[in-house]
Each structure stands twice: as C-alpha cells, then as structure tokens.
CSV table of C-alpha atoms in Angstrom, one decimal:
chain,number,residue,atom,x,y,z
A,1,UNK,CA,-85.0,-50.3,-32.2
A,2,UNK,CA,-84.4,-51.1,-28.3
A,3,UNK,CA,-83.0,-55.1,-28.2
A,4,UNK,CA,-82.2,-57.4,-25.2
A,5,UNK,CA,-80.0,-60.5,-25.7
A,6,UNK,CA,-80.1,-63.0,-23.1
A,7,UNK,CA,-78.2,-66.4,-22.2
A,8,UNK,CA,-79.6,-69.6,-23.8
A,9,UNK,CA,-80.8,-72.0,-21.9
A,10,UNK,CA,-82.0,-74.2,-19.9
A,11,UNK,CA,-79.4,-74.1,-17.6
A,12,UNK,CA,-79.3,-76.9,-14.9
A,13,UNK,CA,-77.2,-76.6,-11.5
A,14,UNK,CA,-77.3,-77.9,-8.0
A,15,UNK,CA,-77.9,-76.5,-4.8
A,16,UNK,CA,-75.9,-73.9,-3.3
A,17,UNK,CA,-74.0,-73.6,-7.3
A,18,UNK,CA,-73.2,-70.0,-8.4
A,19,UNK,CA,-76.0,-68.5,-10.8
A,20,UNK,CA,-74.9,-66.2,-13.5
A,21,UNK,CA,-77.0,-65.6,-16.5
A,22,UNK,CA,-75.9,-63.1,-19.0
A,23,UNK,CA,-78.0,-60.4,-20.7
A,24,UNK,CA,-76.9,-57.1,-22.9
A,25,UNK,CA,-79.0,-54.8,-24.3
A,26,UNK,CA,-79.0,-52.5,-27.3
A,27,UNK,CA,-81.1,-49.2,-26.9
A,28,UNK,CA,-80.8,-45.3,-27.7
A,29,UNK,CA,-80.8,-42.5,-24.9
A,30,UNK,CA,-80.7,-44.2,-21.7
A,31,UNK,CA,-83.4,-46.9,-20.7
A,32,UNK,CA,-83.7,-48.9,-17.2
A,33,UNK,CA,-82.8,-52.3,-16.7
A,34,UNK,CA,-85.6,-55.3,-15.4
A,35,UNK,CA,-85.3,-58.9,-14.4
A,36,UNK,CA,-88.2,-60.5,-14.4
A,37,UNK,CA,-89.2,-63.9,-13.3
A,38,UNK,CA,-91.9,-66.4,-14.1
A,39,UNK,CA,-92.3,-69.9,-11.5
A,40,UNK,CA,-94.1,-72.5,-13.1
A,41,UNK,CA,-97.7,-71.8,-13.3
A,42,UNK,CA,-97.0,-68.0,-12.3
A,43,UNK,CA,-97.4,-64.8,-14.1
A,44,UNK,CA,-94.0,-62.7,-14.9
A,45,UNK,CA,-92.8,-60.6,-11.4
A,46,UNK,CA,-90.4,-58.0,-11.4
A,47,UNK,CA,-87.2,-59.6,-9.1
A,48,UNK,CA,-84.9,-56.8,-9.7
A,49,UNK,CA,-84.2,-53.5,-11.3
A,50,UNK,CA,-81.6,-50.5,-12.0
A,51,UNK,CA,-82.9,-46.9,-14.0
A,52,UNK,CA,-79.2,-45.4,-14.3
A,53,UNK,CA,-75.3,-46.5,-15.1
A,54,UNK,CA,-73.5,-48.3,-12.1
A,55,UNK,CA,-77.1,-49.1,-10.3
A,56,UNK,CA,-77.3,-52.2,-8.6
A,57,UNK,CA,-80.5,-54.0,-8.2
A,58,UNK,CA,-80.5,-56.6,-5.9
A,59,UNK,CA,-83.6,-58.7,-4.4
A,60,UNK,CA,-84.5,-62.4,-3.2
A,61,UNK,CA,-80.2,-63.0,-3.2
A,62,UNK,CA,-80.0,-61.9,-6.9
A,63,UNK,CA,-78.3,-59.2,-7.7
A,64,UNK,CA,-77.3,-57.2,-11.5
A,65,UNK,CA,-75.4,-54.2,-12.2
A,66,UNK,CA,-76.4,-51.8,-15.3
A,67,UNK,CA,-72.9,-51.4,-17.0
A,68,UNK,CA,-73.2,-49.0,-19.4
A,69,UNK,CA,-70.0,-49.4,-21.3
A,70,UNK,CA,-70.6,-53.1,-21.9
A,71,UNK,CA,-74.3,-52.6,-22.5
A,72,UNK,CA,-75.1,-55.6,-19.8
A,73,UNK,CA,-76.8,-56.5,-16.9
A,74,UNK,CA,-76.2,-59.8,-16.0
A,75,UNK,CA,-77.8,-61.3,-13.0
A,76,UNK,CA,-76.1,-63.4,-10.7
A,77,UNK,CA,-76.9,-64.9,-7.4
A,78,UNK,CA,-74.1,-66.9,-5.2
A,79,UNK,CA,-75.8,-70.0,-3.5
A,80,UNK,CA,-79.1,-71.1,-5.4
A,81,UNK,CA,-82.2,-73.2,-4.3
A,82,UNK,CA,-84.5,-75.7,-5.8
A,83,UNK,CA,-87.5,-72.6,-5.5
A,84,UNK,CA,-85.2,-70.9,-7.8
A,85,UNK,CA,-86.1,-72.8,-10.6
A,86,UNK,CA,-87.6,-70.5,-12.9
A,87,UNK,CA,-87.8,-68.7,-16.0
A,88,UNK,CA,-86.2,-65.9,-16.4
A,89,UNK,CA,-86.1,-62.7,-18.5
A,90,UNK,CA,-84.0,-59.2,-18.8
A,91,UNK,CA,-85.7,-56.0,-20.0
A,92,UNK,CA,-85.2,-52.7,-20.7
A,93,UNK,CA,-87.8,-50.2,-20.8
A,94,UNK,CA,-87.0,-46.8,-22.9
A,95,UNK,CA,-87.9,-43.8,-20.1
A,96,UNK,CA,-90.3,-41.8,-22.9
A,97,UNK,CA,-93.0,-44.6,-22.5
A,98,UNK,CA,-92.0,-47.0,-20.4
A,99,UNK,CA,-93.1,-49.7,-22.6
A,100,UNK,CA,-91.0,-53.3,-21.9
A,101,UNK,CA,-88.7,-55.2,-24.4
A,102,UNK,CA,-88.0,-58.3,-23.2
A,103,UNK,CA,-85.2,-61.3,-23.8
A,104,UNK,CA,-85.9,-64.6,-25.3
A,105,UNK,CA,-85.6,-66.0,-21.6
A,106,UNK,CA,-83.5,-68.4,-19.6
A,107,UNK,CA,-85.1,-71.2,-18.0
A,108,UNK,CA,-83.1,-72.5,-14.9
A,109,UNK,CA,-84.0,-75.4,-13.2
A,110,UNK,CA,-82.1,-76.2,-9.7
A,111,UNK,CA,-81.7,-79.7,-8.9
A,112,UNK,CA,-81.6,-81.1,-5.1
B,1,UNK,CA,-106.8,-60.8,-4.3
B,2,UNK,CA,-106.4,-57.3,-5.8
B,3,UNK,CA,-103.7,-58.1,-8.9
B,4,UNK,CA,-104.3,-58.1,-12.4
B,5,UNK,CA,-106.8,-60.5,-13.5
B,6,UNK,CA,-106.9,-61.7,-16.9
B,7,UNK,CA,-110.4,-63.9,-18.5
B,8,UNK,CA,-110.4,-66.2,-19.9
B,9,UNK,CA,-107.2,-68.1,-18.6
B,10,UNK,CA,-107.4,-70.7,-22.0
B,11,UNK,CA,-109.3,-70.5,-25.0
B,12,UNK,CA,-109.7,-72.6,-28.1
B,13,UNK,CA,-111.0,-71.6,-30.9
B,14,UNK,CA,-111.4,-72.6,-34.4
B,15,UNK,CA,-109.3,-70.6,-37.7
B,16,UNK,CA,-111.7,-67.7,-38.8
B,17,UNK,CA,-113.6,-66.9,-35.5
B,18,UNK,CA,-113.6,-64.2,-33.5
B,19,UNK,CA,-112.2,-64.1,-29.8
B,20,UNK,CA,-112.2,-61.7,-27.0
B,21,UNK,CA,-109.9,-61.3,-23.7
B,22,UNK,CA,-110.5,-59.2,-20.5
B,23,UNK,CA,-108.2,-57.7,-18.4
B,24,UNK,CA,-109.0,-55.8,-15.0
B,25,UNK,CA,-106.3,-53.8,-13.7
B,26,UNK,CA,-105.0,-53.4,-10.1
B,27,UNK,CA,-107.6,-50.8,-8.9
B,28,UNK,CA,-106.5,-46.9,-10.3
B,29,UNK,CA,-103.5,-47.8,-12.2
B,30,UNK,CA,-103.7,-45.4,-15.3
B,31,UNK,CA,-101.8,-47.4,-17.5
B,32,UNK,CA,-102.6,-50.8,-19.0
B,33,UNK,CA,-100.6,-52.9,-21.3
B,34,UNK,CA,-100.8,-55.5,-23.4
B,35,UNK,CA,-97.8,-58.2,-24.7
B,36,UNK,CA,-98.2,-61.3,-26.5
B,37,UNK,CA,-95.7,-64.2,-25.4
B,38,UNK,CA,-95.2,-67.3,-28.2
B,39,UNK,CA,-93.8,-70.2,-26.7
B,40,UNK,CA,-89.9,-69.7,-26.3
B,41,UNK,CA,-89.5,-66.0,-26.7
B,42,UNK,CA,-90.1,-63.5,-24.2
B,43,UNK,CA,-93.4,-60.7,-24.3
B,44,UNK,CA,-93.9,-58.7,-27.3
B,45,UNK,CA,-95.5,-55.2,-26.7
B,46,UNK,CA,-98.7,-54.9,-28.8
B,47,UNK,CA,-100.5,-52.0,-27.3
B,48,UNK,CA,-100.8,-49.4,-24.0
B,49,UNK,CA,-103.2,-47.1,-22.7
B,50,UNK,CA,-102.9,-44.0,-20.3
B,51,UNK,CA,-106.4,-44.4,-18.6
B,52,UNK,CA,-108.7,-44.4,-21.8
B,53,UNK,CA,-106.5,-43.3,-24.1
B,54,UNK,CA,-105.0,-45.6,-26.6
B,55,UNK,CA,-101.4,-44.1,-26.7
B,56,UNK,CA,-98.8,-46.4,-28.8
B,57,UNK,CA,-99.7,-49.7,-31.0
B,58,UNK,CA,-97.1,-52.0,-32.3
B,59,UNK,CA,-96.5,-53.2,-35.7
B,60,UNK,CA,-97.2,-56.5,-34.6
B,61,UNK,CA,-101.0,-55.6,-34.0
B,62,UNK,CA,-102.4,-56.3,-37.6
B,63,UNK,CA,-105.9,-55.0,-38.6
B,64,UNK,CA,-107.6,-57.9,-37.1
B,65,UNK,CA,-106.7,-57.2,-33.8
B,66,UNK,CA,-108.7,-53.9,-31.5
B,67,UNK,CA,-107.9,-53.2,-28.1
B,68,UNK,CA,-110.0,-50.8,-25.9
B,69,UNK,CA,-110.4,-49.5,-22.8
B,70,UNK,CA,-114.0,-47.6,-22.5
B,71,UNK,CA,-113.8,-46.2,-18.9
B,72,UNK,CA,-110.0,-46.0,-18.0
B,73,UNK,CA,-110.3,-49.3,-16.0
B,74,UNK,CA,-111.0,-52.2,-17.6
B,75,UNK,CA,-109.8,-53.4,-20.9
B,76,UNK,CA,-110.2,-56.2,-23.8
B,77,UNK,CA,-108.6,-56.9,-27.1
B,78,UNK,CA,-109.9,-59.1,-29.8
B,79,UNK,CA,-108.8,-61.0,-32.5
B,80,UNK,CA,-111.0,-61.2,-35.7
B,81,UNK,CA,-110.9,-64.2,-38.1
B,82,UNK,CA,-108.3,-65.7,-36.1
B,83,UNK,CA,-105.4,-67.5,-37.9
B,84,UNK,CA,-102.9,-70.4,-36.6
B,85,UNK,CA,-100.3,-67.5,-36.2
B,86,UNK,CA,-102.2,-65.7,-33.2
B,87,UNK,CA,-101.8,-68.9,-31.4
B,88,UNK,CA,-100.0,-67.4,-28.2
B,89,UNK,CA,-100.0,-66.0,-24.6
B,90,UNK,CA,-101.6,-62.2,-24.5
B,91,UNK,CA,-100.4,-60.7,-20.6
B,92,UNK,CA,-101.4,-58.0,-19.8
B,93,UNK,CA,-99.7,-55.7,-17.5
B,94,UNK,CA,-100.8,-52.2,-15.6
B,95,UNK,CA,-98.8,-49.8,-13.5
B,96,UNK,CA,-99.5,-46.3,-11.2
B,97,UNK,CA,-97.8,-43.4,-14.2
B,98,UNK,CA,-94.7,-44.6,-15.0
B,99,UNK,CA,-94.0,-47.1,-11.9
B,100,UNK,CA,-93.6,-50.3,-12.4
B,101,UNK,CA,-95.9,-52.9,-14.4
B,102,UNK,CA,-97.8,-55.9,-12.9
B,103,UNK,CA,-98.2,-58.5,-14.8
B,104,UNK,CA,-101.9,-60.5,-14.9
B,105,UNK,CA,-101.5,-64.5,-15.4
B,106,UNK,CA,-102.6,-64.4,-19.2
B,107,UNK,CA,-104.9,-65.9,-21.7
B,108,UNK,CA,-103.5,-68.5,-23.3
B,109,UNK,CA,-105.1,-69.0,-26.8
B,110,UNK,CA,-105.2,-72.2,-29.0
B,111,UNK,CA,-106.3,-71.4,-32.8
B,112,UNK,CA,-107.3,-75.2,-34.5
C-alpha cells in the first residue's frame, strides 16, 4: 500500500539556519504530494502541496519539489524563525479517493 | 468561526464503556473524514464519507468502532467497550469534492 517516510526528529536549529527535512514516498499510479503542519495547540494545516512530477509547492518561505524518480519531496526553507517551531508531516494522497497517508512526523523547534 | 469543529476536545473514560465524538464540517463540504493520531506517529485514515454515504473503511476500524453521518452534514463515531489501545487522537477532516481537507482540532481520548 501507499507509504510516506519522513526525517526523524526533533530537529533543533537557530534563527535564520537552513531547514531541510526529508520525506520519500512509496505509492502506485501517481498520487499528490502534502506538507502539513501542526503549531502547538493547533490542528494539522495544509502549508504546501504539488499533484504532478517536477511541481513545486511553495508557501509561508517553504518550499518542496515532487521528484518522481527519487520518490521524494523534501521540504526546505532557507532562513527559519522561532514561529516555525512546529510539527511537521509529508503526505500523499492517491487521486482515486483522495484519502491522506501521512509520515511519522518531524518536530522542529527553532531556538532564538 | 466557520472551521471544522470537533466535541468533545478531551475525554476520559473508563476500559469497557462506550464513547461518542462529534464532528461538524465546514458548512457544504461533501466529504468528511476521519483519522486517528497515537502519540508519535502521524494520522491514520479510519473512515470517509461523500455526503451521507459511508464510501471506504480501514482495517484499522475493528467492530467496536461505527461512524455515521445521517444528513450529509454532521457526523460522529463511537467506540464500544473501549480498550487501552483506542487511547488516541481521532481528527477529523472535510473538504469541497476532492479539494483539499480541513482538519478540525480533535478529540483526544484517554481510556483508564
């Protein structure tokens, strides 16, 4: 069946650091690619997504590419804040029913 | 606020009673889901629905478990003799067709 696999975490970085938290999916046919995020005390909201091969998504800084020969979509984001600080989890969602499959998540926490 | 609204936020309950959750769409969104979230992994579909219409179940929803949604709008699950297992986060999640899913703050449920 459809799979993500996501970074461990927690990762902890500064301010302005470089963000990249890897994800790679197994899935038949062709699904589309979510981030989602969760701030403490929040529900999950969609930051960013891509529905075919080379898309970029890109929203709030962040930014992932859906790279269909390495089966990835890793998000990145260059300068990162302490609102940053989140949970966060990749996705995929087969196009037949649109149902979610989620990763294990990646908690981030930014430091001042 | 018009989001997806989830009741109870918390409930405890005691091994071998019954429970029930709520969940109230965003307003004429025809599909409604629901995911179950144990602490450290990322949401597990359980169930959907395409207005009243109870389209797809997952293995992970055991006997014990019903979902319905009577009217195509709101919807609730419950849990029968609950066991120390079902302890978890249920979101639920609805979306327009198949646009994207909103994601309601969840019921988090402790089984003693």
């Amino acid at each position: 069946g459809d799979s993500v696999t996501q970074m461990e975490g927690p990762v902890t970085l500064s301010e302005e650091a470089f963000l990249t938290i890897n994800c790679t999916y197994t899935a038949t046919g062709y699904p589309s690619l979510f981030w989602y995020v969760q701030y403490p005390g929040e529900g999950l909201q969609l930051l960013l997504k891509a529905t075919k091969a080379d898309d970029k998504g890109s929203n709030k800084g962040f930014e992932a590419t859906y790279r269909k020969e390495t089966t990835s979509f890793h998000l990145e984001k260059g300068s990162v804040q302490v609102s940053d600080s989140a949970v966060y989890f990749c996705a995929l969602s087969d196009r037949d029913d649109y149902k979610l499959s989620f990763g294990a998540g990646t908690t981030v926490t930014v430091r001042a | 606020d018009t989001g997806v609204s989830q009741n109870p936020r918390h409930k405890i309950t005691k091994r071998g009673q019954n429970v029930t959750f709520r969940c109230d769409p965003i307003s004429e969104h025809n599909r409604l889901y629901w995911y179950r979230q144990t602490l450290g992994q990322g949401p597990e579909f359980l169930t959907y629905f395409q207005n009243e219409a109870q389209l797809e179940k997952s293995r992970l929803l055991s006997d014990r478990f019903s979902a319905e949604r009577p009217k195509g709008s709101f919807s609730t699950l419950e849990i029968q003799r609950t066991e120390q297992g079902d302890s978890a986060m249920y979101l639920c999640a609805s979306s327009l067709g198949l646009a994207e899913q909103f994601f309601g703050p969840g019921t988090r449920l402790t089984v003693l």
